[in-house]
Amino acid sequence: MTASSASKRFEDQRNWLFRLVAGLMAPVLRLFFNIKTTGLENLPKGGYILVGNHVSYLDPFAFAYSVYIHMKRVPHYLAKESLFRIPIVGKILPKVGQIPVYRGGKSNEEPLRVAKEYLAAGQVVIVFPEGTLTRDPDLWPMRGKSGAIRLALELGLPVVPAAHWGVEKVLGNYSKKFRPNPFHTVRVKIGMPIYFEKPKKDALTAKEMGDATDKIMREVAKLVGEMRGETPPEKLWDPNNKGQTQTGNFRKDIK
């Protein structure tokens, strides 16, 4: 998807294909779980970056349902590029406003430009800053990557922390055991938007960027803790410090 193709859809994000896909998917997802969203009053108007925790392969569907049905906004994901290579699905995703993100050193300049155009046009872009499913053994959010902060700083837009809990009971962390239950509640909780002042210098240092990202992820962890009735860990899990890979199913290597 190019920036120009994104621009053509700004006036009517609910194009016929999006409405068709949403109309088909929403009742199907309702058979998987029952989503309840709180904190809607915290949402700002206009464009913002919504960040959330990543526990299960079903997370994008749970968040998309919450964003479209409860928040009344069109969800635009920064999603891993491999999804766009799936037959049929890969052709539909960009046409309904989803944005591929590349791994392995390939430039993400074009995807980020598209995300910026969506945001500048008042749309919502969803990011899972962890970049992969959490590797924390207790399923707390991990440390995050700085892409959401970079977008927020460049455009002067807020980052909205959000969290969900309950999806892991339907499809566990790195699991293939699918247990749909239309009566099982998945909760989504929205926190207060966070605004970052543009740096007076050219850019934030790596440490400043890391601290800002950590602040966001701690807010997400706090929301998870409120739903779980537990206190999140003092230090967020970091795969680098645990000898774990950054991507892929690390559980396959566990004996």
PDB file of C-alpha atoms in Angstrom:
ATOM      1  CA  MET A   1       0.000   0.000   0.000  1.00  0.00           C
ATOM      2  CA  THR A   2       1.361   3.400  -0.911  1.00  0.00           C
ATOM      3  CA  ALA A   3       0.850   6.745   0.758  1.00  0.00           C
ATOM      4  CA  SER A   4      -1.185   7.953  -2.197  1.00  0.00           C
ATOM      5  CA  SER A   5      -3.525   4.971  -1.977  1.00  0.00           C
ATOM      6  CA  ALA A   6      -4.036   5.714   1.713  1.00  0.00           C
ATOM      7  CA  SER A   7      -4.887   9.313   0.920  1.00  0.00           C
ATOM      8  CA  LYS A   8      -7.650   8.283  -1.448  1.00  0.00           C
ATOM      9  CA  ARG A   9      -9.460   6.545   1.386  1.00  0.00           C
ATOM     10  CA  PHE A  10      -9.267   9.305   3.995  1.00  0.00           C
ATOM     11  CA  GLU A  11     -12.683  10.768   3.180  1.00  0.00           C
ATOM     12  CA  ASP A  12     -14.494   7.452   3.540  1.00  0.00           C
ATOM     13  CA  GLN A  13     -12.664   5.020   5.778  1.00  0.00           C
ATOM     14  CA  ARG A  14     -15.765   2.840   5.909  1.00  0.00           C
ATOM     15  CA  ASN A  15     -15.568   1.907   2.223  1.00  0.00           C
ATOM     16  CA  TRP A  16     -17.720  -0.922   0.895  1.00  0.00           C
ATOM     17  CA  LEU A  17     -14.980  -3.548   1.353  1.00  0.00           C
ATOM     18  CA  PHE A  18     -14.281  -2.495   4.921  1.00  0.00           C
ATOM     19  CA  ARG A  19     -17.995  -2.548   5.737  1.00  0.00           C
ATOM     20  CA  LEU A  20     -18.285  -5.989   4.168  1.00  0.00           C
ATOM     21  CA  VAL A  21     -15.326  -7.423   6.083  1.00  0.00           C
ATOM     22  CA  ALA A  22     -16.420  -5.795   9.368  1.00  0.00           C
ATOM     23  CA  GLY A  23     -19.989  -6.961   8.846  1.00  0.00           C
ATOM     24  CA  LEU A  24     -18.817 -10.540   8.387  1.00  0.00           C
ATOM     25  CA  MET A  25     -16.159 -10.572  11.104  1.00  0.00           C
ATOM     26  CA  ALA A  26     -17.995  -8.855  13.957  1.00  0.00           C
ATOM     27  CA  PRO A  27     -20.658 -11.569  14.506  1.00  0.00           C
ATOM     28  CA  VAL A  28     -18.027 -14.296  14.070  1.00  0.00           C
ATOM     29  CA  LEU A  29     -15.804 -12.718  16.732  1.00  0.00           C
ATOM     30  CA  ARG A  30     -18.823 -12.432  19.000  1.00  0.00           C
ATOM     31  CA  LEU A  31     -18.951 -16.233  18.946  1.00  0.00           C
ATOM     32  CA  PHE A  32     -15.346 -16.368  20.184  1.00  0.00           C
ATOM     33  CA  PHE A  33     -15.745 -14.109  23.227  1.00  0.00           C
ATOM     34  CA  ASN A  34     -17.769 -11.257  24.706  1.00  0.00           C
ATOM     35  CA  ILE A  35     -15.773  -8.027  24.672  1.00  0.00           C
ATOM     36  CA  LYS A  36     -16.413  -5.303  27.260  1.00  0.00           C
ATOM     37  CA  THR A  37     -14.646  -1.956  26.886  1.00  0.00           C
ATOM     38  CA  THR A  38     -14.192   0.610  29.657  1.00  0.00           C
ATOM     39  CA  GLY A  39     -12.501   4.004  29.703  1.00  0.00           C
ATOM     40  CA  LEU A  40     -14.112   5.270  26.503  1.00  0.00           C
ATOM     41  CA  GLU A  41     -14.352   8.707  28.110  1.00  0.00           C
ATOM     42  CA  ASN A  42     -10.535   8.909  28.021  1.00  0.00           C
ATOM     43  CA  LEU A  43     -10.326   8.817  24.226  1.00  0.00           C
ATOM     44  CA  PRO A  44      -9.250  12.064  22.550  1.00  0.00           C
ATOM     45  CA  LYS A  45     -10.815  13.352  19.372  1.00  0.00           C
ATOM     46  CA  GLY A  46      -8.906  13.232  16.114  1.00  0.00           C
ATOM     47  CA  GLY A  47      -5.881  11.092  15.390  1.00  0.00           C
ATOM     48  CA  TYR A  48      -3.995   9.142  18.030  1.00  0.00           C
ATOM     49  CA  ILE A  49      -1.797   6.088  18.436  1.00  0.00           C
ATOM     50  CA  LEU A  50      -3.439   3.311  20.435  1.00  0.00           C
ATOM     51  CA  VAL A  51      -0.922   0.969  22.074  1.00  0.00           C
ATOM     52  CA  GLY A  52      -1.737  -2.318  23.748  1.00  0.00           C
ATOM     53  CA  ASN A  53      -0.341  -5.509  25.240  1.00  0.00           C
ATOM     54  CA  HIS A  54       0.213  -8.591  23.092  1.00  0.00           C
ATOM     55  CA  VAL A  55      -0.655 -11.928  24.711  1.00  0.00           C
ATOM     56  CA  SER A  56      -2.370 -14.050  22.047  1.00  0.00           C
ATOM     57  CA  TYR A  57      -2.627 -14.364  18.283  1.00  0.00           C
ATOM     58  CA  LEU A  58      -6.253 -13.256  18.739  1.00  0.00           C
ATOM     59  CA  ASP A  59      -5.283  -9.861  20.215  1.00  0.00           C
ATOM     60  CA  PRO A  60      -5.588  -7.926  16.924  1.00  0.00           C
ATOM     61  CA  PHE A  61      -9.139  -9.207  16.465  1.00  0.00           C
ATOM     62  CA  ALA A  62     -10.142  -8.340  20.032  1.00  0.00           C
ATOM     63  CA  PHE A  63      -8.741  -4.814  19.742  1.00  0.00           C
ATOM     64  CA  ALA A  64     -10.210  -4.322  16.278  1.00  0.00           C
ATOM     65  CA  TYR A  65     -13.667  -5.284  17.570  1.00  0.00           C
ATOM     66  CA  SER A  66     -13.323  -2.885  20.500  1.00  0.00           C
ATOM     67  CA  VAL A  67     -12.059  -0.030  18.321  1.00  0.00           C
ATOM     68  CA  TYR A  68     -14.718  -0.407  15.635  1.00  0.00           C
ATOM     69  CA  ILE A  69     -17.763  -1.428  17.662  1.00  0.00           C
ATOM     70  CA  HIS A  70     -17.178   0.395  20.961  1.00  0.00           C
ATOM     71  CA  MET A  71     -14.846   3.295  20.096  1.00  0.00           C
ATOM     72  CA  LYS A  72     -16.626   3.935  16.774  1.00  0.00           C
ATOM     73  CA  ARG A  73     -13.328   4.312  14.914  1.00  0.00           C
ATOM     74  CA  VAL A  74     -11.731   2.433  12.024  1.00  0.00           C
ATOM     75  CA  PRO A  75      -8.714   0.399  13.201  1.00  0.00           C
ATOM     76  CA  HIS A  76      -5.483   0.727  11.207  1.00  0.00           C
ATOM     77  CA  TYR A  77      -2.819  -1.742  12.298  1.00  0.00           C
ATOM     78  CA  LEU A  78       0.913  -1.629  11.850  1.00  0.00           C
ATOM     79  CA  ALA A  79       1.076  -5.401  11.284  1.00  0.00           C
ATOM     80  CA  LYS A  80       3.895  -7.793  10.403  1.00  0.00           C
ATOM     81  CA  GLU A  81       4.442  -8.053   6.675  1.00  0.00           C
ATOM     82  CA  SER A  82       4.169 -11.854   6.578  1.00  0.00           C
ATOM     83  CA  LEU A  83       0.390 -11.546   7.061  1.00  0.00           C
ATOM     84  CA  PHE A  84       0.214  -9.669   3.765  1.00  0.00           C
ATOM     85  CA  ARG A  85       1.659 -12.698   1.949  1.00  0.00           C
ATOM     86  CA  ILE A  86      -1.234 -14.975   2.969  1.00  0.00           C
ATOM     87  CA  PRO A  87      -3.383 -15.813  -0.083  1.00  0.00           C
ATOM     88  CA  ILE A  88      -6.569 -13.715  -0.351  1.00  0.00           C
ATOM     89  CA  VAL A  89      -6.084 -12.227   3.158  1.00  0.00           C
ATOM     90  CA  GLY A  90      -2.927 -10.467   1.997  1.00  0.00           C
ATOM     91  CA  LYS A  91      -4.838  -8.810  -0.832  1.00  0.00           C
ATOM     92  CA  ILE A  92      -7.656  -7.634   1.432  1.00  0.00           C
ATOM     93  CA  LEU A  93      -5.604  -6.214   4.320  1.00  0.00           C
ATOM     94  CA  PRO A  94      -4.209  -3.117   2.550  1.00  0.00           C
ATOM     95  CA  LYS A  95      -7.583  -2.417   0.961  1.00  0.00           C
ATOM     96  CA  VAL A  96      -9.149  -2.097   4.414  1.00  0.00           C
ATOM     97  CA  GLY A  97      -6.438   0.209   5.732  1.00  0.00           C
ATOM     98  CA  GLN A  98      -3.903  -2.144   7.307  1.00  0.00           C
ATOM     99  CA  ILE A  99      -0.193  -1.332   7.065  1.00  0.00           C
ATOM    100  CA  PRO A 100       2.654  -3.867   6.639  1.00  0.00           C
ATOM    101  CA  VAL A 101       5.764  -3.596   8.804  1.00  0.00           C
ATOM    102  CA  TYR A 102       8.931  -5.337   7.638  1.00  0.00           C
ATOM    103  CA  ARG A 103      11.459  -7.245   9.696  1.00  0.00           C
ATOM    104  CA  GLY A 104      15.004  -8.297   8.921  1.00  0.00           C
ATOM    105  CA  GLY A 105      16.466  -4.935   8.038  1.00  0.00           C
ATOM    106  CA  LYS A 106      14.106  -3.972   5.202  1.00  0.00           C
ATOM    107  CA  SER A 107      13.167  -0.302   5.250  1.00  0.00           C
ATOM    108  CA  ASN A 108       9.856   0.685   6.850  1.00  0.00           C
ATOM    109  CA  GLU A 109       9.957   4.210   5.486  1.00  0.00           C
ATOM    110  CA  GLU A 110       6.925   3.730   3.235  1.00  0.00           C
ATOM    111  CA  PRO A 111       4.713   1.989   5.861  1.00  0.00           C
ATOM    112  CA  LEU A 112       5.526   4.705   8.384  1.00  0.00           C
ATOM    113  CA  ARG A 113       4.680   7.397   5.844  1.00  0.00           C
ATOM    114  CA  VAL A 114       1.299   5.762   5.307  1.00  0.00           C
ATOM    115  CA  ALA A 115       0.708   5.554   9.083  1.00  0.00           C
ATOM    116  CA  LYS A 116       1.566   9.252   9.395  1.00  0.00           C
ATOM    117  CA  GLU A 117      -0.934  10.139   6.690  1.00  0.00           C
ATOM    118  CA  TYR A 118      -3.687   8.194   8.422  1.00  0.00           C
ATOM    119  CA  LEU A 119      -2.887   9.896  11.729  1.00  0.00           C
ATOM    120  CA  ALA A 120      -2.634  13.355  10.193  1.00  0.00           C
ATOM    121  CA  ALA A 121      -6.072  12.764   8.668  1.00  0.00           C
ATOM    122  CA  GLY A 122      -7.531  12.124  12.133  1.00  0.00           C
ATOM    123  CA  GLN A 123      -7.482   8.334  12.018  1.00  0.00           C
ATOM    124  CA  VAL A 124      -6.414   5.797  14.665  1.00  0.00           C
ATOM    125  CA  VAL A 125      -3.315   3.643  14.271  1.00  0.00           C
ATOM    126  CA  ILE A 126      -2.890   0.621  16.561  1.00  0.00           C
ATOM    127  CA  VAL A 127       0.552  -0.546  17.656  1.00  0.00           C
ATOM    128  CA  PHE A 128       1.720  -3.467  19.788  1.00  0.00           C
ATOM    129  CA  PRO A 129       5.047  -1.973  20.963  1.00  0.00           C
ATOM    130  CA  GLU A 130       6.330  -5.351  22.168  1.00  0.00           C
ATOM    131  CA  GLY A 131       6.619  -6.389  18.523  1.00  0.00           C
ATOM    132  CA  THR A 132       5.690  -9.992  19.300  1.00  0.00           C
ATOM    133  CA  LEU A 133       3.692 -12.001  21.832  1.00  0.00           C
ATOM    134  CA  THR A 134       4.912 -11.464  25.370  1.00  0.00           C
ATOM    135  CA  ARG A 135       7.573 -13.845  26.625  1.00  0.00           C
ATOM    136  CA  ASP A 136       6.926 -12.939  30.260  1.00  0.00           C
ATOM    137  CA  PRO A 137       6.060 -16.249  32.012  1.00  0.00           C
ATOM    138  CA  ASP A 138       3.165 -14.545  33.830  1.00  0.00           C
ATOM    139  CA  LEU A 139       1.948 -12.822  30.640  1.00  0.00           C
ATOM    140  CA  TRP A 140       2.719  -9.277  31.772  1.00  0.00           C
ATOM    141  CA  PRO A 141       3.618  -6.764  29.039  1.00  0.00           C
ATOM    142  CA  MET A 142       7.294  -6.756  28.046  1.00  0.00           C
ATOM    143  CA  ARG A 143       9.557  -3.874  27.234  1.00  0.00           C
ATOM    144  CA  GLY A 144       8.442  -2.013  24.111  1.00  0.00           C
ATOM    145  CA  LYS A 145       9.971  -0.640  20.943  1.00  0.00           C
ATOM    146  CA  SER A 146       9.951   3.066  20.197  1.00  0.00           C
ATOM    147  CA  GLY A 147       7.926   3.287  16.960  1.00  0.00           C
ATOM    148  CA  ALA A 148       4.773   4.654  18.624  1.00  0.00           C
ATOM    149  CA  ILE A 149       6.755   7.380  20.400  1.00  0.00           C
ATOM    150  CA  ARG A 150       8.451   8.413  17.167  1.00  0.00           C
ATOM    151  CA  LEU A 151       5.089   8.808  15.448  1.00  0.00           C
ATOM    152  CA  ALA A 152       3.657  10.761  18.361  1.00  0.00           C
ATOM    153  CA  LEU A 153       6.601  13.152  18.564  1.00  0.00           C
ATOM    154  CA  GLU A 154       6.752  13.799  14.839  1.00  0.00           C
ATOM    155  CA  LEU A 155       3.033  14.521  14.514  1.00  0.00           C
ATOM    156  CA  GLY A 156       2.368  16.034  17.945  1.00  0.00           C
ATOM    157  CA  LEU A 157      -0.329  13.464  18.665  1.00  0.00           C
ATOM    158  CA  PRO A 158      -1.174  11.578  21.870  1.00  0.00           C
ATOM    159  CA  VAL A 159      -0.390   7.969  22.630  1.00  0.00           C
ATOM    160  CA  VAL A 160      -3.344   6.208  24.260  1.00  0.00           C
ATOM    161  CA  PRO A 161      -2.390   3.203  26.439  1.00  0.00           C
ATOM    162  CA  ALA A 162      -4.917   0.386  26.388  1.00  0.00           C
ATOM    163  CA  ALA A 163      -4.890  -3.191  27.608  1.00  0.00           C
ATOM    164  CA  HIS A 164      -6.947  -6.320  27.326  1.00  0.00           C
ATOM    165  CA  TRP A 165      -7.256  -9.436  29.459  1.00  0.00           C
ATOM    166  CA  GLY A 166      -9.141 -12.664  28.881  1.00  0.00           C
ATOM    167  CA  VAL A 167      -8.206 -13.479  25.281  1.00  0.00           C
ATOM    168  CA  GLU A 168      -5.567 -15.925  26.539  1.00  0.00           C
ATOM    169  CA  LYS A 169      -8.365 -18.179  27.824  1.00  0.00           C
ATOM    170  CA  VAL A 170      -9.685 -18.549  24.279  1.00  0.00           C
ATOM    171  CA  LEU A 171      -6.314 -18.912  22.557  1.00  0.00           C
ATOM    172  CA  GLY A 172      -3.321 -19.123  24.870  1.00  0.00           C
ATOM    173  CA  ASN A 173       0.082 -17.516  24.554  1.00  0.00           C
ATOM    174  CA  TYR A 174       1.815 -19.170  21.550  1.00  0.00           C
ATOM    175  CA  SER A 175      -0.877 -21.870  21.672  1.00  0.00           C
ATOM    176  CA  LYS A 176      -2.939 -23.547  18.948  1.00  0.00           C
ATOM    177  CA  LYS A 177      -5.630 -24.743  21.360  1.00  0.00           C
ATOM    178  CA  PHE A 178      -8.666 -22.707  20.388  1.00  0.00           C
ATOM    179  CA  ARG A 179     -11.481 -22.568  22.972  1.00  0.00           C
ATOM    180  CA  PRO A 180     -14.187 -20.166  21.707  1.00  0.00           C
ATOM    181  CA  ASN A 181     -16.857 -19.237  24.224  1.00  0.00           C
ATOM    182  CA  PRO A 182     -19.421 -16.508  23.450  1.00  0.00           C
ATOM    183  CA  PHE A 183     -20.091 -16.114  27.190  1.00  0.00           C
ATOM    184  CA  HIS A 184     -16.440 -15.603  28.144  1.00  0.00           C
ATOM    185  CA  THR A 185     -15.675 -11.934  28.852  1.00  0.00           C
ATOM    186  CA  VAL A 186     -12.619 -10.292  27.369  1.00  0.00           C
ATOM    187  CA  ARG A 187     -12.047  -6.893  28.945  1.00  0.00           C
ATOM    188  CA  VAL A 188     -10.467  -3.926  27.201  1.00  0.00           C
ATOM    189  CA  LYS A 189      -9.468  -0.972  29.353  1.00  0.00           C
ATOM    190  CA  ILE A 190      -8.432   2.423  27.995  1.00  0.00           C
ATOM    191  CA  GLY A 191      -6.092   4.682  29.925  1.00  0.00           C
ATOM    192  CA  MET A 192      -5.512   8.413  29.830  1.00  0.00           C
ATOM    193  CA  PRO A 193      -3.822   9.775  26.686  1.00  0.00           C
ATOM    194  CA  ILE A 194      -0.161  10.691  27.074  1.00  0.00           C
ATOM    195  CA  TYR A 195       1.262  13.711  25.283  1.00  0.00           C
ATOM    196  CA  PHE A 196       4.974  14.114  24.631  1.00  0.00           C
ATOM    197  CA  GLU A 197       6.544  17.500  24.097  1.00  0.00           C
ATOM    198  CA  LYS A 198       8.606  17.827  20.959  1.00  0.00           C
ATOM    199  CA  PRO A 199      12.302  17.925  21.911  1.00  0.00           C
ATOM    200  CA  LYS A 200      14.008  21.308  21.708  1.00  0.00           C
ATOM    201  CA  LYS A 201      16.955  19.633  20.037  1.00  0.00           C
ATOM    202  CA  ASP A 202      16.729  17.697  16.773  1.00  0.00           C
ATOM    203  CA  ALA A 203      15.701  14.411  18.371  1.00  0.00           C
ATOM    204  CA  LEU A 204      15.521  12.517  21.629  1.00  0.00           C
ATOM    205  CA  THR A 205      18.545  10.511  22.639  1.00  0.00           C
ATOM    206  CA  ALA A 206      18.283   6.721  22.638  1.00  0.00           C
ATOM    207  CA  LYS A 207      17.927   6.786  26.428  1.00  0.00           C
ATOM    208  CA  GLU A 208      15.181   9.431  26.323  1.00  0.00           C
ATOM    209  CA  MET A 209      13.329   7.456  23.672  1.00  0.00           C
ATOM    210  CA  GLY A 210      13.704   4.308  25.760  1.00  0.00           C
ATOM    211  CA  ASP A 211      12.420   6.078  28.883  1.00  0.00           C
ATOM    212  CA  ALA A 212       9.381   7.421  27.002  1.00  0.00           C
ATOM    213  CA  THR A 213       8.597   3.966  25.625  1.00  0.00           C
ATOM    214  CA  ASP A 214       9.021   2.443  29.081  1.00  0.00           C
ATOM    215  CA  LYS A 215       6.549   4.991  30.462  1.00  0.00           C
ATOM    216  CA  ILE A 216       3.944   3.890  27.922  1.00  0.00           C
ATOM    217  CA  MET A 217       4.471   0.186  28.566  1.00  0.00           C
ATOM    218  CA  ARG A 218       4.248   0.697  32.332  1.00  0.00           C
ATOM    219  CA  GLU A 219       0.893   2.390  31.837  1.00  0.00           C
ATOM    220  CA  VAL A 220      -0.254  -0.592  29.778  1.00  0.00           C
ATOM    221  CA  ALA A 221       1.027  -2.968  32.490  1.00  0.00           C
ATOM    222  CA  LYS A 222      -0.812  -0.917  35.111  1.00  0.00           C
ATOM    223  CA  LEU A 223      -4.082  -1.348  33.190  1.00  0.00           C
ATOM    224  CA  VAL A 224      -3.459  -5.094  32.902  1.00  0.00           C
ATOM    225  CA  GLY A 225      -2.829  -5.206  36.658  1.00  0.00           C
ATOM    226  CA  GLU A 226      -6.085  -3.391  37.383  1.00  0.00           C
ATOM    227  CA  MET A 227      -8.025  -5.959  35.372  1.00  0.00           C
ATOM    228  CA  ARG A 228      -6.141  -8.872  36.925  1.00  0.00           C
ATOM    229  CA  GLY A 229      -6.339  -7.457  40.445  1.00  0.00           C
ATOM    230  CA  GLU A 230      -2.567  -7.793  40.732  1.00  0.00           C
ATOM    231  CA  THR A 231       0.485  -5.555  40.876  1.00  0.00           C
ATOM    232  CA  PRO A 232       2.630  -5.617  37.729  1.00  0.00           C
ATOM    233  CA  PRO A 233       6.337  -6.444  38.086  1.00  0.00           C
ATOM    234  CA  GLU A 234       8.690  -3.612  38.954  1.00  0.00           C
ATOM    235  CA  LYS A 235      10.814  -4.303  35.901  1.00  0.00           C
ATOM    236  CA  LEU A 236       9.342  -5.192  32.508  1.00  0.00           C
ATOM    237  CA  TRP A 237      10.497  -8.450  30.947  1.00  0.00           C
ATOM    238  CA  ASP A 238      13.260  -7.988  28.354  1.00  0.00           C
ATOM    239  CA  PRO A 239      14.030 -10.937  26.031  1.00  0.00           C
ATOM    240  CA  ASN A 240      17.525  -9.535  25.432  1.00  0.00           C
ATOM    241  CA  ASN A 241      18.380 -10.046  29.088  1.00  0.00           C
ATOM    242  CA  LYS A 242      16.838 -13.516  29.161  1.00  0.00           C
ATOM    243  CA  GLY A 243      18.649 -15.023  26.197  1.00  0.00           C
ATOM    244  CA  GLN A 244      15.452 -15.197  24.163  1.00  0.00           C
ATOM    245  CA  THR A 245      14.856 -14.478  20.489  1.00  0.00           C
ATOM    246  CA  GLN A 246      13.129 -11.228  19.566  1.00  0.00           C
ATOM    247  CA  THR A 247      10.572 -12.821  17.242  1.00  0.00           C
ATOM    248  CA  GLY A 248       9.057 -16.220  16.506  1.00  0.00           C
ATOM    249  CA  ASN A 249       7.647 -18.914  18.775  1.00  0.00           C
ATOM    250  CA  PHE A 250      10.298 -19.163  21.455  1.00  0.00           C
ATOM    251  CA  ARG A 251       8.338 -21.913  23.213  1.00  0.00           C
ATOM    252  CA  LYS A 252       9.322 -24.387  20.497  1.00  0.00           C
ATOM    253  CA  ASP A 253      12.849 -24.295  21.912  1.00  0.00           C
ATOM    254  CA  ILE A 254      11.736 -25.008  25.464  1.00  0.00           C
ATOM    255  CA  LYS A 255      12.329 -28.646  26.380  1.00  0.00           C
TER     256      LYS A 255
END
